[in-house]
Amino acid sequence: MADATKRLPTNIAGNFFVDATCINCDTCRQLAPKSFVENGEYSSVYRQPESEAERYQAYQALLACPVGSIGALVPEKAIMRAATESFPMLIEHHVYYNGFNSEKSFGANSYFIRHPGGNWLVDAPRYMKKLVDAFERFGGIAYIFLTHEDDIGDAPRYAKHFGAKRIIHRADADAQPDAEWIVDGLDTVETSPDFRIIPVPGHTDGSMALLYRNRYLFTGDHMAWDREINGLRLATVYVWKESALRRSAERLLEYPFEWVLPGHGDRVHLPADRMKGELRLLLARRAAKKSLYAP
Ligand code: SF4
Ligand SMILES: [Fe+2]
């Protein structure tokens, strides 16, 4: 629970606030951009939510915050309950954002795919009864795809509860040495006509992307949408090897996709040809700047 005595002075006066325990993971800014903004090393409330829809989004942010840094001085129980029920949140078709981001993965987003051949969890949220019940209603979890070593969250607990196979790359497997499925090398693995595992080393040695139905690309921390430049960006601060990162991004030109669903950063939906154009622009920017910190 957020602590009003630690309320950051950067918050505007009013009901919602961020306290000094914020780890600046960006989750609240993605879920409620009309209320939360980055302010130095933290988030803060720059505008109090007014309409019911805005308050609902602010409560979703409060619930998804991995460290409980968001508070409401006078909680509205009915909206909070509705916000709780909104997770897992449908993105499109059978793809969901789970909410309840985990501090263990520095607040990374995790996702869920309902599929007749067995459901997939992509990275892992906090282990919570609310989510366990929802996943059970959806038919359980067959696979837990771990994009890389940072975003494991509570994957072992979900794997144990559901008897799911955890998938991780050999190069990142120290983070999950008892994973049931270890991927080797750089070859794409087609697990079924709907799913392709694409190794994308760069952010970490063992980073992988998951392409679902040639439409949804789950990218972990390899690539995300950047609202500042209104374009795609690659991992910036934490980079295992820049040359590998660029090669991995080039490789994604081979595949059609319309969604980028990252661990950290904004997700985006664009027509496949526009997405390819954005990817080319990203590669050109990165090559021209020759800087690790270029987007
Ligand atoms: S979700 Fe929580 S930890 Fe993340 S930026 Fe917002 S207030 Fe900070
Ligand atoms: Fe990461």
Coordinates of C-alpha atoms and ligand atoms in Angstrom, one line a residue:
M1 CA 0.0 0.0 0.0
A2 CA 1.2 3.5 -0.8
D3 CA 2.2 5.7 2.1
A4 CA 0.7 9.2 2.1
T5 CA 3.5 10.4 4.4
K6 CA 5.9 9.5 1.5
R7 CA 3.8 11.3 -1.1
L8 CA 6.2 12.8 -3.7
P9 CA 6.1 16.6 -3.8
T10 CA 5.9 16.4 -7.6
N11 CA 2.2 15.1 -7.4
I12 CA -0.5 17.5 -8.1
A13 CA -2.9 18.0 -5.1
G14 CA -5.8 15.6 -4.9
N15 CA -6.9 12.0 -4.3
F16 CA -4.3 10.0 -6.3
F17 CA -0.6 10.2 -5.5
V18 CA 2.7 8.3 -6.1
D19 CA 5.0 7.8 -3.1
A20 CA 8.8 7.7 -2.9
T21 CA 9.0 3.9 -3.3
C22 CA 8.3 4.2 -7.1
I23 CA 10.8 2.3 -9.2
N24 CA 10.0 4.2 -12.4
C25 CA 8.9 1.1 -14.3
D26 CA 6.4 3.1 -16.6
T27 CA 3.4 0.8 -16.0
C28 CA 1.2 3.5 -14.7
R29 CA 2.1 5.8 -17.6
Q30 CA 1.0 3.1 -20.0
L31 CA -2.3 2.4 -18.3
A32 CA -3.3 5.9 -17.3
P33 CA -1.4 8.4 -19.4
K34 CA -3.9 11.2 -18.7
S35 CA -2.9 11.1 -15.0
F36 CA 0.7 9.8 -14.6
V37 CA 3.9 11.3 -16.0
E38 CA 7.6 10.7 -15.6
N39 CA 9.1 13.2 -13.3
G40 CA 12.9 12.8 -12.8
E41 CA 13.5 9.4 -11.4
Y42 CA 9.8 8.7 -10.5
S43 CA 6.3 8.9 -11.8
S44 CA 3.9 11.3 -10.4
V45 CA 0.3 12.4 -10.8
Y46 CA 0.3 15.5 -13.1
R47 CA -3.5 15.6 -13.4
Q48 CA -6.1 14.1 -11.1
P49 CA -8.4 11.7 -13.0
E50 CA -11.9 13.2 -13.4
S51 CA -14.3 11.1 -15.4
E52 CA -15.2 7.6 -14.3
A53 CA -13.2 6.2 -17.2
E54 CA -10.1 8.1 -16.1
R55 CA -10.5 7.0 -12.5
Y56 CA -11.0 3.4 -13.7
Q57 CA -7.7 3.6 -15.5
A58 CA -6.0 5.2 -12.5
Y59 CA -7.2 2.3 -10.4
Q60 CA -5.9 -0.2 -13.0
A61 CA -2.5 1.6 -12.7
L62 CA -2.7 1.4 -8.9
L63 CA -3.3 -2.4 -9.1
A64 CA -0.7 -3.1 -11.7
C65 CA 2.0 -1.0 -10.0
P66 CA 4.6 -3.7 -9.0
V67 CA 5.6 -2.0 -5.7
G68 CA 2.3 -0.5 -4.5
S69 CA 3.5 3.1 -4.9
I70 CA 0.2 4.5 -6.0
G71 CA -2.3 5.5 -3.4
A72 CA -5.8 7.0 -3.3
L73 CA -6.7 8.9 -0.1
V74 CA -10.4 8.1 -0.5
P75 CA -10.6 4.8 -2.4
E76 CA -13.7 4.2 -4.5
K77 CA -14.4 0.6 -3.8
A78 CA -16.8 -0.1 -6.7
I79 CA -14.4 1.3 -9.4
M80 CA -11.5 -0.5 -7.7
R81 CA -13.4 -3.8 -7.8
A82 CA -14.2 -3.3 -11.5
A83 CA -10.6 -2.4 -12.2
T84 CA -9.5 -5.6 -10.4
E85 CA -11.9 -7.6 -12.5
S86 CA -10.5 -6.0 -15.7
F87 CA -7.3 -8.2 -15.4
P88 CA -6.4 -10.2 -17.5
M89 CA -7.2 -7.4 -19.9
L90 CA -8.2 -8.4 -23.4
I91 CA -6.0 -6.8 -26.0
E92 CA -7.4 -8.5 -29.1
H93 CA -8.9 -11.9 -30.0
H94 CA -7.3 -14.3 -27.5
V95 CA -4.4 -12.2 -26.4
Y96 CA -4.4 -10.6 -22.9
Y97 CA -2.3 -8.3 -20.8
N98 CA -2.2 -9.7 -17.3
G99 CA -1.7 -6.6 -15.2
F100 CA -0.4 -7.1 -11.6
N101 CA 3.2 -6.5 -12.8
S102 CA 5.9 -8.1 -10.7
E103 CA 8.7 -6.3 -8.8
K104 CA 10.8 -9.3 -9.5
S105 CA 10.8 -8.4 -13.2
F106 CA 11.2 -4.6 -12.5
G107 CA 7.5 -4.2 -13.4
A108 CA 7.6 -5.9 -16.8
N109 CA 4.4 -6.5 -18.7
S110 CA 3.3 -10.1 -19.1
Y111 CA 0.7 -11.6 -21.4
F112 CA -1.6 -14.6 -21.9
I113 CA -2.6 -16.3 -25.1
R114 CA -5.6 -18.6 -25.2
H115 CA -5.0 -21.4 -27.7
P116 CA -6.8 -24.7 -28.4
G117 CA -3.4 -26.5 -28.4
G118 CA -2.7 -25.2 -24.9
N119 CA -2.5 -21.7 -23.4
W120 CA 0.7 -19.6 -23.2
L121 CA 1.9 -17.2 -20.5
V122 CA 4.5 -14.8 -21.9
D123 CA 6.7 -13.8 -19.0
A124 CA 5.1 -13.8 -15.6
P125 CA 3.1 -11.5 -13.4
R126 CA 2.8 -11.6 -9.6
Y127 CA 1.4 -14.9 -8.4
M128 CA -2.1 -13.9 -7.3
K129 CA -5.3 -15.9 -6.7
K130 CA -7.2 -13.5 -9.0
L131 CA -5.0 -14.5 -11.9
V132 CA -4.7 -18.1 -11.0
D133 CA -8.5 -18.3 -11.0
A134 CA -8.7 -16.5 -14.3
F135 CA -6.1 -18.8 -16.0
E136 CA -8.0 -21.8 -14.6
R137 CA -11.2 -20.5 -16.2
F138 CA -9.3 -20.1 -19.4
G139 CA -8.2 -23.8 -19.3
G140 CA -4.8 -23.5 -17.5
I141 CA -1.3 -22.8 -18.8
A142 CA 0.6 -25.3 -21.0
Y143 CA 3.7 -23.1 -21.7
I144 CA 5.4 -20.2 -20.0
F145 CA 7.5 -18.4 -22.6
L146 CA 10.3 -16.5 -20.9
T147 CA 11.6 -13.7 -23.2
H148 CA 14.8 -13.4 -21.2
E149 CA 16.4 -13.7 -17.8
D150 CA 15.1 -10.4 -16.3
D151 CA 11.3 -11.1 -16.7
I152 CA 10.7 -14.3 -15.0
G153 CA 8.6 -12.9 -12.2
D154 CA 6.7 -15.7 -10.5
A155 CA 7.0 -18.1 -13.4
P156 CA 8.1 -21.0 -11.2
R157 CA 5.0 -20.8 -9.0
Y158 CA 2.7 -20.7 -12.1
A159 CA 4.6 -23.6 -13.7
K160 CA 4.2 -25.7 -10.5
H161 CA 0.5 -24.9 -10.1
F162 CA -0.4 -25.6 -13.7
G163 CA 2.2 -28.2 -14.7
A164 CA 3.4 -25.8 -17.4
K165 CA 6.6 -26.1 -19.4
R166 CA 8.9 -23.1 -19.0
I167 CA 10.7 -22.1 -22.2
I168 CA 14.0 -20.2 -21.9
H169 CA 17.1 -19.8 -24.0
R170 CA 20.2 -21.6 -23.0
A171 CA 22.2 -18.4 -22.7
D172 CA 19.8 -17.0 -20.1
A173 CA 19.0 -20.3 -18.4
D174 CA 21.0 -19.6 -15.3
A175 CA 17.9 -17.6 -14.3
Q176 CA 15.7 -20.7 -14.6
P177 CA 18.0 -23.7 -14.6
D178 CA 15.2 -26.2 -14.0
A179 CA 13.1 -24.9 -17.0
E180 CA 11.5 -27.7 -18.8
W181 CA 12.4 -26.5 -22.3
I182 CA 15.7 -24.9 -23.1
V183 CA 16.2 -23.4 -26.6
D184 CA 19.7 -23.5 -28.1
G185 CA 21.3 -21.5 -30.9
L186 CA 19.9 -18.9 -33.2
D187 CA 17.5 -20.9 -35.3
T188 CA 13.8 -20.0 -35.2
V189 CA 11.8 -22.8 -33.6
E190 CA 8.3 -23.4 -35.0
T191 CA 6.5 -25.1 -32.2
S192 CA 3.3 -25.3 -34.3
P193 CA 1.9 -23.4 -37.3
D194 CA 0.8 -20.7 -34.9
F195 CA 3.9 -20.1 -32.8
R196 CA 7.5 -19.3 -33.7
I197 CA 10.3 -18.7 -31.2
I198 CA 12.9 -16.3 -32.6
P199 CA 16.1 -15.9 -30.7
V200 CA 16.9 -12.1 -30.6
P201 CA 20.2 -11.7 -28.7
G202 CA 21.3 -8.2 -27.9
H203 CA 19.6 -6.9 -24.7
T204 CA 20.7 -10.2 -23.2
D205 CA 22.6 -13.1 -24.8
G206 CA 19.5 -15.3 -24.5
S207 CA 16.7 -12.9 -25.4
M208 CA 13.9 -14.4 -27.5
A209 CA 10.8 -13.1 -29.2
L210 CA 7.6 -15.1 -29.7
L211 CA 5.6 -14.6 -32.9
Y212 CA 2.0 -15.7 -32.7
R213 CA -0.1 -16.2 -35.8
N214 CA 2.2 -13.9 -37.8
R215 CA 0.4 -11.0 -36.1
Y216 CA 1.5 -10.7 -32.5
L217 CA 5.2 -10.3 -31.7
F218 CA 6.1 -10.5 -28.0
T219 CA 9.5 -8.8 -27.7
G220 CA 10.5 -8.8 -24.0
D221 CA 13.0 -6.0 -23.7
H222 CA 14.4 -6.3 -27.2
M223 CA 12.1 -3.8 -28.9
A224 CA 9.1 -1.5 -27.9
W225 CA 7.2 1.5 -29.1
D226 CA 8.6 4.8 -27.9
R227 CA 6.0 7.5 -27.3
E228 CA 8.6 10.2 -27.3
I229 CA 9.8 9.6 -30.8
N230 CA 6.6 8.0 -32.0
G231 CA 8.5 5.1 -33.4
L232 CA 10.0 1.7 -32.5
R233 CA 13.1 1.6 -30.3
L234 CA 15.5 -1.1 -29.3
A235 CA 16.8 -1.8 -25.8
T236 CA 18.9 1.3 -24.8
V237 CA 20.5 1.3 -21.4
Y238 CA 21.0 -2.4 -20.7
V239 CA 22.6 -3.9 -23.8
W240 CA 24.7 -7.1 -23.7
K241 CA 26.0 -6.6 -27.3
E242 CA 25.0 -3.7 -29.6
S243 CA 26.0 -5.5 -32.8
A244 CA 23.9 -8.6 -31.9
L245 CA 21.0 -6.3 -31.0
R246 CA 21.0 -4.7 -34.4
R247 CA 21.3 -8.0 -36.2
S248 CA 18.4 -9.4 -34.2
A249 CA 16.3 -6.3 -35.2
E250 CA 17.3 -6.8 -38.9
R251 CA 16.2 -10.4 -38.7
L252 CA 12.7 -9.4 -37.7
L253 CA 12.3 -7.9 -41.2
E254 CA 11.8 -11.5 -42.4
Y255 CA 8.6 -11.9 -40.5
P256 CA 5.2 -10.3 -40.8
F257 CA 3.6 -8.9 -37.6
E258 CA 1.2 -6.1 -36.7
W259 CA 1.6 -5.9 -32.9
V260 CA 4.6 -5.3 -30.8
L261 CA 4.0 -6.5 -27.2
P262 CA 7.0 -5.7 -25.1
G263 CA 8.0 -6.3 -21.5
H264 CA 9.0 -2.7 -20.9
G265 CA 7.7 0.2 -23.0
D266 CA 4.5 0.8 -25.0
R267 CA 2.8 -1.8 -27.1
V268 CA 1.7 -0.8 -30.6
H269 CA -0.6 -2.0 -33.3
L270 CA 0.1 -1.0 -36.9
P271 CA -0.6 -2.5 -40.4
A272 CA 2.1 -5.1 -41.2
D273 CA 3.6 -3.0 -44.0
R274 CA 3.7 0.2 -41.8
M275 CA 5.3 -1.9 -39.1
K276 CA 8.0 -3.1 -41.5
G277 CA 8.6 0.5 -42.5
E278 CA 8.9 1.5 -38.8
L279 CA 11.4 -1.3 -38.3
R280 CA 13.5 0.0 -41.3
L281 CA 13.4 3.5 -39.9
L282 CA 14.5 2.2 -36.5
L283 CA 17.5 0.4 -38.1
A284 CA 18.4 3.5 -40.1
R285 CA 18.3 5.7 -36.9
R286 CA 20.3 3.2 -34.9
A287 CA 23.0 2.8 -37.7
A288 CA 23.2 6.6 -38.3
K289 CA 23.7 7.6 -34.7
K290 CA 26.1 4.8 -34.0
S291 CA 25.3 5.3 -30.3
L292 CA 24.1 2.8 -27.8
Y293 CA 21.6 5.3 -26.5
A294 CA 20.0 6.1 -29.9
P295 CA 16.4 4.9 -30.1
Ligands
SF4_1 S1 3.7 1.7 -11.8 FE1 4.4 2.2 -9.8 S2 6.6 1.8 -9.8 FE2 5.9 1.9 -11.9 S3 6.3 4.0 -12.5 FE3 4.2 3.9 -11.8 S4 4.2 4.4 -9.6 FE4 6.3 4.0 -10.2
FE2 FE 15.4 -6.9 -19.4

